[in-house]
PDB file of C-alpha atoms in Angstrom:
ATOM      1  CA  MET A 184    -151.371  95.983 170.700  1.00 46.00           C
ATOM      2  CA  TYR A 185    -148.801  97.382 169.553  1.00 53.00           C
ATOM      3  CA  GLU A 186    -147.155  94.605 166.579  1.00 63.00           C
ATOM      4  CA  THR A 187    -150.951  95.595 165.752  1.00 73.00           C
ATOM      5  CA  GLU A 188    -151.059  99.582 165.940  1.00 73.00           C
ATOM      6  CA  ALA A 189    -147.767  99.297 163.764  1.00 68.00           C
ATOM      7  CA  VAL A 190    -149.396  96.625 161.278  1.00 67.00           C
ATOM      8  CA  ARG A 191    -152.435  99.279 160.768  1.00 71.00           C
ATOM      9  CA  GLU A 192    -150.590 102.245 160.422  1.00 72.00           C
ATOM     10  CA  VAL A 193    -148.493 100.868 157.126  1.00 68.00           C
ATOM     11  CA  VAL A 194    -151.635  99.399 156.133  1.00 70.00           C
ATOM     12  CA  ASN A 195    -152.707 102.974 155.788  1.00 73.00           C
ATOM     13  CA  LEU A 196    -149.303 104.313 154.779  1.00 67.00           C
ATOM     14  CA  VAL A 197    -149.492 101.795 151.787  1.00 71.00           C
ATOM     15  CA  ASN A 198    -153.345 102.027 150.962  1.00 72.00           C
ATOM     16  CA  GLU A 199    -152.764 106.290 151.124  1.00 72.00           C
ATOM     17  CA  GLU A 200    -149.295 105.724 148.744  1.00 72.00           C
ATOM     18  CA  THR A 201    -152.001 103.304 146.506  1.00 72.00           C
ATOM     19  CA  ASP A 202    -154.287 105.741 146.510  1.00 72.00           C
ATOM     20  CA  SER A 203    -152.005 108.599 145.359  1.00 77.00           C
ATOM     21  CA  TRP A 204    -150.474 105.978 142.498  1.00 76.00           C
ATOM     22  CA  ALA A 205    -154.147 105.691 141.462  1.00 77.00           C
ATOM     23  CA  GLU A 206    -155.321 109.069 140.957  1.00 77.00           C
ATOM     24  CA  VAL A 207    -151.695 110.069 139.314  1.00 73.00           C
ATOM     25  CA  LEU A 208    -152.614 106.683 136.604  1.00 75.00           C
ATOM     26  CA  ASN A 209    -156.482 107.431 136.558  1.00 80.00           C
ATOM     27  CA  ARG A 210    -154.865 111.866 135.702  1.00 80.00           C
ATOM     28  CA  LEU A 211    -151.536 110.335 133.423  1.00 78.00           C
ATOM     29  CA  ARG A 212    -155.079 108.495 131.728  1.00 82.00           C
ATOM     30  CA  ARG A 213    -156.875 111.233 131.175  1.00 82.00           C
ATOM     31  CA  ALA A 214    -154.610 113.407 130.130  1.00 83.00           C
ATOM     32  CA  GLN A 215    -153.658 110.602 126.905  1.00 82.00           C
ATOM     33  CA  GLY A 216    -157.893 110.101 125.795  1.00 83.00           C
ATOM     34  CA  GLN A 217    -157.582 114.206 126.049  1.00 84.00           C
ATOM     35  CA  GLN A 218    -154.704 114.557 124.055  1.00 80.00           C
ATOM     36  CA  ALA A 219    -156.071 111.648 121.109  1.00 83.00           C
ATOM     37  CA  ALA A 220    -159.292 113.850 120.800  1.00 82.00           C
ATOM     38  CA  VAL A 221    -156.657 116.949 119.637  1.00 82.00           C
ATOM     39  CA  SER A 222    -154.739 114.749 117.338  1.00 82.00           C
ATOM     40  CA  HIS A 223    -157.895 113.817 115.800  1.00 85.00           C
ATOM     41  CA  ALA A 224    -159.438 116.403 115.521  1.00 85.00           C
ATOM     42  CA  PRO A 225    -157.800 118.470 112.550  1.00 84.00           C
ATOM     43  CA  ASP A 226    -157.557 114.953 110.771  1.00 82.00           C
ATOM     44  CA  ARG A 227    -161.398 114.875 111.184  1.00 85.00           C
ATOM     45  CA  ALA A 228    -161.631 118.709 109.597  1.00 86.00           C
ATOM     46  CA  GLY A 229    -158.595 118.148 107.125  1.00 83.00           C
ATOM     47  CA  PHE A 230    -160.864 115.384 105.681  1.00 84.00           C
ATOM     48  CA  LYS A 231    -164.550 117.205 106.017  1.00 87.00           C
ATOM     49  CA  ILE A 232    -162.343 120.415 103.891  1.00 84.00           C
ATOM     50  CA  VAL A 233    -160.807 117.531 101.246  1.00 83.00           C
ATOM     51  CA  ALA A 234    -164.878 116.227 100.550  1.00 86.00           C
ATOM     52  CA  GLY A 235    -165.735 119.768 100.579  1.00 87.00           C
ATOM     53  CA  GLY A 236    -164.023 120.177  97.678  1.00 83.00           C
ATOM     54  CA  ILE A 237    -164.345 116.512  96.573  1.00 84.00           C
ATOM     55  CA  ARG A 238    -168.459 118.252  95.664  1.00 87.00           C
ATOM     56  CA  GLN A 239    -167.391 121.418  95.026  1.00 87.00           C
ATOM     57  CA  CYS A 240    -165.263 119.810  92.107  1.00 85.00           C
ATOM     58  CA  LEU A 241    -168.360 117.626  90.959  1.00 86.00           C
ATOM     59  CA  THR A 242    -170.808 120.116  91.591  1.00 89.00           C
ATOM     60  CA  GLU A 243    -168.991 122.398  88.948  1.00 87.00           C
ATOM     61  CA  ARG A 244    -167.759 120.072  86.334  1.00 86.00           C
ATOM     62  CA  ARG A 245    -172.153 119.026  85.779  1.00 89.00           C
ATOM     63  CA  GLN A 246    -172.825 122.319  85.901  1.00 91.00           C
ATOM     64  CA  GLY A 247    -170.206 122.682  82.809  1.00 91.00           C
ATOM     65  CA  ARG A 248    -167.370 124.918  84.683  1.00 89.00           C
ATOM     66  CA  THR A 249    -164.212 124.180  85.135  1.00 87.00           C
ATOM     67  CA  PRO A 250    -163.656 123.185  88.749  1.00 85.00           C
ATOM     68  CA  PRO A 251    -160.557 125.042  91.407  1.00 82.00           C
ATOM     69  CA  LEU A 252    -158.655 122.307  92.377  1.00 79.00           C
ATOM     70  CA  GLY A 253    -157.830 119.095  89.300  1.00 82.00           C
ATOM     71  CA  GLU A 254    -157.682 115.591  90.377  1.00 79.00           C
ATOM     72  CA  ALA A 255    -153.807 116.077  91.221  1.00 85.00           C
ATOM     73  CA  GLU A 256    -154.471 118.340  93.159  1.00 85.00           C
ATOM     74  CA  LEU A 257    -157.154 117.268  95.055  1.00 80.00           C
ATOM     75  CA  GLU A 258    -155.818 113.870  95.781  1.00 82.00           C
ATOM     76  CA  LYS A 259    -152.517 115.136  97.114  1.00 85.00           C
ATOM     77  CA  LEU A 260    -154.656 116.727  99.463  1.00 80.00           C
ATOM     78  CA  PHE A 261    -156.222 114.018 100.321  1.00 79.00           C
ATOM     79  CA  LEU A 262    -153.060 111.701 100.978  1.00 84.00           C
ATOM     80  CA  THR A 263    -151.796 114.470 103.048  1.00 82.00           C
ATOM     81  CA  LEU A 264    -153.892 114.585 105.818  1.00 76.00           C
ATOM     82  CA  ALA A 265    -153.565 109.985 105.496  1.00 70.00           C
TER      83      ALA A 265
END
């Protein structure tokens, strides 16, 4: 009976430790996912800004006006994000 209780106690300790490690790993995975989302957000915003600039330049040219940015400036902005 003593051996059985000792074995149960060890098994319980191992299970508790395993659960603790699983919690830690889950938290780390969630944090990693959040960091990835945060790091992609500025990229997406930057691409939207560049796309808006390209759209504005095309509209300005169609209307016979000089666009606020030239092709070289837009290309530089785009490559900065890539």
